[in-house]
Coordinates of C-alpha atoms in Angstrom, one line a residue:
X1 CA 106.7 -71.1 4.3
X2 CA 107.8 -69.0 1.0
X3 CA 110.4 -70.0 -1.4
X4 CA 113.5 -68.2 -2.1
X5 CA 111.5 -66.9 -5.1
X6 CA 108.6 -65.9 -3.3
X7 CA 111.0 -64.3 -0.5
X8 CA 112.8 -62.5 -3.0
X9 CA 109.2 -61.3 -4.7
X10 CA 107.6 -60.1 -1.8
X11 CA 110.7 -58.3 -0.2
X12 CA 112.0 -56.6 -3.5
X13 CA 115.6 -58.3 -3.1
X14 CA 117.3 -60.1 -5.4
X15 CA 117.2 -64.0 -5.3
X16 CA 121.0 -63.6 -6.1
X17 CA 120.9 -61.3 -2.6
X18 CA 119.0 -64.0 -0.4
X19 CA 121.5 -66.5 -1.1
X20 CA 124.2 -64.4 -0.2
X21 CA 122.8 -63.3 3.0
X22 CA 122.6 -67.3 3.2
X23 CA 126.3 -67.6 2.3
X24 CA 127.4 -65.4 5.1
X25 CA 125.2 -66.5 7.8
X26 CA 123.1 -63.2 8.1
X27 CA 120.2 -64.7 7.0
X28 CA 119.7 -68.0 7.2
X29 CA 116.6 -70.1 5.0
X30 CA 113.9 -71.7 8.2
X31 CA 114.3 -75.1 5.9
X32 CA 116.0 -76.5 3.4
X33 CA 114.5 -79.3 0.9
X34 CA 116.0 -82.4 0.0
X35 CA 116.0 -80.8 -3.8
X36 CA 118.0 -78.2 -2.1
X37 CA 115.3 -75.6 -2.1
X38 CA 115.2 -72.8 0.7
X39 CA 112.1 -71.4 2.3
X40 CA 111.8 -69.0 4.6
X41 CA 109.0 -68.8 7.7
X42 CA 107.3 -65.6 9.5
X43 CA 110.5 -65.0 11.7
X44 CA 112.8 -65.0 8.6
X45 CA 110.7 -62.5 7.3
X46 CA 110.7 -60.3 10.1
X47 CA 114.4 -60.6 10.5
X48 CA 114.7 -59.3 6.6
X49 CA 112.8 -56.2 7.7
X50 CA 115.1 -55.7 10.3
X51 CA 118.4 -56.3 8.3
X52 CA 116.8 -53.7 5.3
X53 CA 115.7 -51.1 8.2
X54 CA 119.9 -51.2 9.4
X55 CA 120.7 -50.9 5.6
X56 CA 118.9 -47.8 5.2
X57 CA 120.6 -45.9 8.5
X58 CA 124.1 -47.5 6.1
X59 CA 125.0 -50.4 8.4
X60 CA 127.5 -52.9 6.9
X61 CA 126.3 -56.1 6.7
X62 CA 128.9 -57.8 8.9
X63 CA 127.9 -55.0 11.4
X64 CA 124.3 -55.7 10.8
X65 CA 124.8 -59.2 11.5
X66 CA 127.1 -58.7 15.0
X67 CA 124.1 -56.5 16.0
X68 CA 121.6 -59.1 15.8
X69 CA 123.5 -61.8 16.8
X70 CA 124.3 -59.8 20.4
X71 CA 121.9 -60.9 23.2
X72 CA 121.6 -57.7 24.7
X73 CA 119.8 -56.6 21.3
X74 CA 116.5 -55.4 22.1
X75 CA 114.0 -55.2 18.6
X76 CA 111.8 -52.9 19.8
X77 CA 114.0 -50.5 20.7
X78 CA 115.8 -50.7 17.7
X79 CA 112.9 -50.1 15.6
X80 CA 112.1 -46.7 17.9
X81 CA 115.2 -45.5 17.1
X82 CA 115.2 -46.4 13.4
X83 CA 111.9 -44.9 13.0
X84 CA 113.2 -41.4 14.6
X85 CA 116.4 -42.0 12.6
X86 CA 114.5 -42.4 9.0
X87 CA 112.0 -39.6 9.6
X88 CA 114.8 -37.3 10.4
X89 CA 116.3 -38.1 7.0
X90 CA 113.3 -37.7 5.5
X91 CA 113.0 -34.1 6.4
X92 CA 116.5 -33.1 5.9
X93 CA 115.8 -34.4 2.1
X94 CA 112.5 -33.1 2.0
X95 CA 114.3 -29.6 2.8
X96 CA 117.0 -30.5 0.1
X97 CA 114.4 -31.0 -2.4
X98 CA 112.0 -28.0 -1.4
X99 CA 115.5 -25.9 -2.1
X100 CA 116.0 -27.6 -5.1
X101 CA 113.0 -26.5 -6.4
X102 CA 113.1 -23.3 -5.2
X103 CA 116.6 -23.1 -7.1
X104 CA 114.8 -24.6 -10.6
X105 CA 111.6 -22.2 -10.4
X106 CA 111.9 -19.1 -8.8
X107 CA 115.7 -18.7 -9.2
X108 CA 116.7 -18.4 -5.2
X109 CA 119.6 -17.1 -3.9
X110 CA 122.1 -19.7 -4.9
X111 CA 124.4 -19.0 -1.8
X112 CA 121.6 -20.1 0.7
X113 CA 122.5 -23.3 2.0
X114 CA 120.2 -23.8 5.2
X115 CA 118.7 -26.6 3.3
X116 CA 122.0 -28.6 3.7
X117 CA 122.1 -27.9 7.1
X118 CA 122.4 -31.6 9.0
X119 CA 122.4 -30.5 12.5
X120 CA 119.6 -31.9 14.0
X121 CA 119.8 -35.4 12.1
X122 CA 124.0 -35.6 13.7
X123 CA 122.8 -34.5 16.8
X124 CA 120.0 -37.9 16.8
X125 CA 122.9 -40.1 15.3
X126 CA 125.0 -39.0 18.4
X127 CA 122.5 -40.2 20.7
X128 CA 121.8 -43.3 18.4
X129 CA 125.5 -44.1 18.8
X130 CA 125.4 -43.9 22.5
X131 CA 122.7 -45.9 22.8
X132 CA 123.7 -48.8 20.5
X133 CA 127.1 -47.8 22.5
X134 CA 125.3 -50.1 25.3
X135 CA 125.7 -53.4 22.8
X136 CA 129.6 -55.1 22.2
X137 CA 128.7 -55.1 18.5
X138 CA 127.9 -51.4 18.2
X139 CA 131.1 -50.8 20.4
X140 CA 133.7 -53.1 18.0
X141 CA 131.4 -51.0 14.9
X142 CA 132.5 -48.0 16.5
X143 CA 136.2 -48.9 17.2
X144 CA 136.7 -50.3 13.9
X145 CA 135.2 -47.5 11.7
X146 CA 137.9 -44.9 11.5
X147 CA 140.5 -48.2 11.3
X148 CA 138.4 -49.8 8.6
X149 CA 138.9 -47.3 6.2
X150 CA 142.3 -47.4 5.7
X151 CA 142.0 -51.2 5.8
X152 CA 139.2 -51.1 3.3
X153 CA 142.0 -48.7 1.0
X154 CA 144.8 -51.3 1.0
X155 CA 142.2 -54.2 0.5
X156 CA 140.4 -52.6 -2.9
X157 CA 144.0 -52.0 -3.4
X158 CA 144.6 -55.2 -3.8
X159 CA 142.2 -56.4 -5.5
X160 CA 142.8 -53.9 -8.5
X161 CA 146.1 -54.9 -8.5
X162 CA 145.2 -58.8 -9.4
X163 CA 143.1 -57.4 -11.5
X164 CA 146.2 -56.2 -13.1
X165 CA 148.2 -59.7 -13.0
X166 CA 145.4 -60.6 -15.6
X167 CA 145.3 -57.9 -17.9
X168 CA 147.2 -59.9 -20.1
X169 CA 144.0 -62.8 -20.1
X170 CA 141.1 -62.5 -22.1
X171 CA 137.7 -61.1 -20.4
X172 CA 136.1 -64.6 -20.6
X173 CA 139.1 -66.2 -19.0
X174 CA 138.0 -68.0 -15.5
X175 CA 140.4 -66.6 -13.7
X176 CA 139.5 -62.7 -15.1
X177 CA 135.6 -63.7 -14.2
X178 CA 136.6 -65.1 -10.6
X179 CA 138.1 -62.4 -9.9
X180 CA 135.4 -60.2 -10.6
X181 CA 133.1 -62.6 -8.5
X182 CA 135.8 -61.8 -6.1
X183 CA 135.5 -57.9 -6.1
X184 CA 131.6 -58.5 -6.3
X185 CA 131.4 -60.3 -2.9
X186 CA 134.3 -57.8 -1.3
X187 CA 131.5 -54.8 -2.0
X188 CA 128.5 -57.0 -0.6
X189 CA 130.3 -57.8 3.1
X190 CA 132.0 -54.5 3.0
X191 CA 129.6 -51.7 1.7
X192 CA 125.9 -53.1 0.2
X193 CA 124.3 -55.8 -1.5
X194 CA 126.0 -55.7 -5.1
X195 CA 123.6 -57.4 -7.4
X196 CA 124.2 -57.2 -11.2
X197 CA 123.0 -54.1 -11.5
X198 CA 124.8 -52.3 -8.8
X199 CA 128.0 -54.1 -9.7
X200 CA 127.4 -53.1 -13.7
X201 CA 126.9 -49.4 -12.4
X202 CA 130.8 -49.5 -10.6
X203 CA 132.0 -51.1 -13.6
X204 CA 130.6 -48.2 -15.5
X205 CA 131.9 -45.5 -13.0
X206 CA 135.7 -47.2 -12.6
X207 CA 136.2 -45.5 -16.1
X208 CA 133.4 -42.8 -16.1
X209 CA 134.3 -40.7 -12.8
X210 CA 137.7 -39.9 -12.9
X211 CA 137.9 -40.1 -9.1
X212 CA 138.1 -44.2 -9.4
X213 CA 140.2 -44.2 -12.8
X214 CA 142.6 -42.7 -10.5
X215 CA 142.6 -44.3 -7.7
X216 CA 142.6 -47.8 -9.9
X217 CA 145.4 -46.9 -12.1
X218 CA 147.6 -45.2 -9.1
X219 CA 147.5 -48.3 -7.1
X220 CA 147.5 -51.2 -10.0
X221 CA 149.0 -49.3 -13.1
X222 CA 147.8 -48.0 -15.6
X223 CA 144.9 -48.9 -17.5
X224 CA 143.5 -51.0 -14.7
X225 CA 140.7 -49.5 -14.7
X226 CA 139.2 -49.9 -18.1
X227 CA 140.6 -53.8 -17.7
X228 CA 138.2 -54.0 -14.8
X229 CA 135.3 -52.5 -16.3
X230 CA 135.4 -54.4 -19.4
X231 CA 136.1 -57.5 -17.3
X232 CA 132.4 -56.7 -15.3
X233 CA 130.7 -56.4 -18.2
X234 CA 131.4 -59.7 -19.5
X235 CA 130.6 -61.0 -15.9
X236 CA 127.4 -59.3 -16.1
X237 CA 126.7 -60.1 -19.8
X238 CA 126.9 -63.9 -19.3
X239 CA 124.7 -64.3 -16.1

């Protein structure tokens, strides 16, 4: 057995991670002490390696989750296909980076663009799709990507906009940092883990890339945006 501490040394993830992936069920401690303590046994450990292989081929973690949790789930040929999968993306961005190179030293024609060319990795993710196509979760994944997005729009949406019903609070205010605790838990079930550090980056890029200013200020009003950024960084700042 290994401590939450130990877990979190030995994997690379955050403790702050591990408890969330306690809080929503997708990874659950193998034993909890009466001091409240969580430790986690050889099977948690191999179920972490499987949830972190489905992060890097961009799973949700609500999708990662249904995917385990079906019956028809089979582990070792999951971990066939996310071996393929990876090593694929590793030579497209081995190609990207040769190009890159190329580009930096030697001064290559800068309208080649073979390097970008992501035929053969779509063509595996097809057949990936149709295989985890044999699994309900991967089906309801499926059905609900194209829907999810627009969902996903109106949802940040809304968010930004109570951000905006407290832009007349100061930062430290409990309700300002709950709702930043709010936003922060919306990215983890809905995109990636968003530990301090990723969610001090998007604080940093709501008022840095004018993309997000945008979109922030369109649907909340104006000055949103900064509000929200300033509001992270004091959520950051004091934990």
């Amino acid at each position: 057995m290994k401590t939450v501490k130990e877990m979190s040394q030995i994997s690379g993830i955050s403790v702050r991670t591990l408890h969330y992936y306690d809080h929503i069920g997708l990874l659950k401690p193998s034993f909890i002490g009466e001091n409240g303590y969580r430790f986690y046994d050889m099977d948690a450990f191999e179920r972490l390696q499987e949830i972190l292989l489905f992060r890097e081929l961009e799973f949700p973690l609500k999708k990662i989750k249904e995917i385990l949790s079906d019956p028809s789930y089979d582990k070792k040929e999951a971990l066939r296909e996310q071996i393929k999968w990876l090593e694929l993306k590793k030579d497209h961005l081995e190609k990207v980076i040769c190009h890159a190179k190329s580009l930096q030293e030697n001064g290559e024609n800068m309208m080649t663009f073979r390097a970008y060319d992501k035929t053969d990795l779509e063509a595996f993710q097809k057949e990936a799709k149709e295989r985890w196509g044999k699994t309900e979760a991967y089906q309801a994944f499926e059905k609900s990507s194209q829907a999810d997005f627009s969902v996903i729009t109106e949802e940040m949406a809304a968010i930004m906009k109570d951000f905006a019903a407290l832009k007349e609070l100061s930062l430290s205010d409990n309700k300002v940092q709950k709702q930043v605790e709010t936003l922060q838990t919306y990215i983890s079930e809905k995109f990636y883990p968003c530990d301090l550090n990723v969610l001090s980056g998007l604080g940093q890029m709501y008022v840095a890339d004018n993309r997000f200013t945008t979109f922030i200020d369109k649907a909340a009003g104006q000055g949103t945006a900064s509000f929200v950024s300033s509001a992270i960084a004091e959520y950051v700042q004091n934990r």
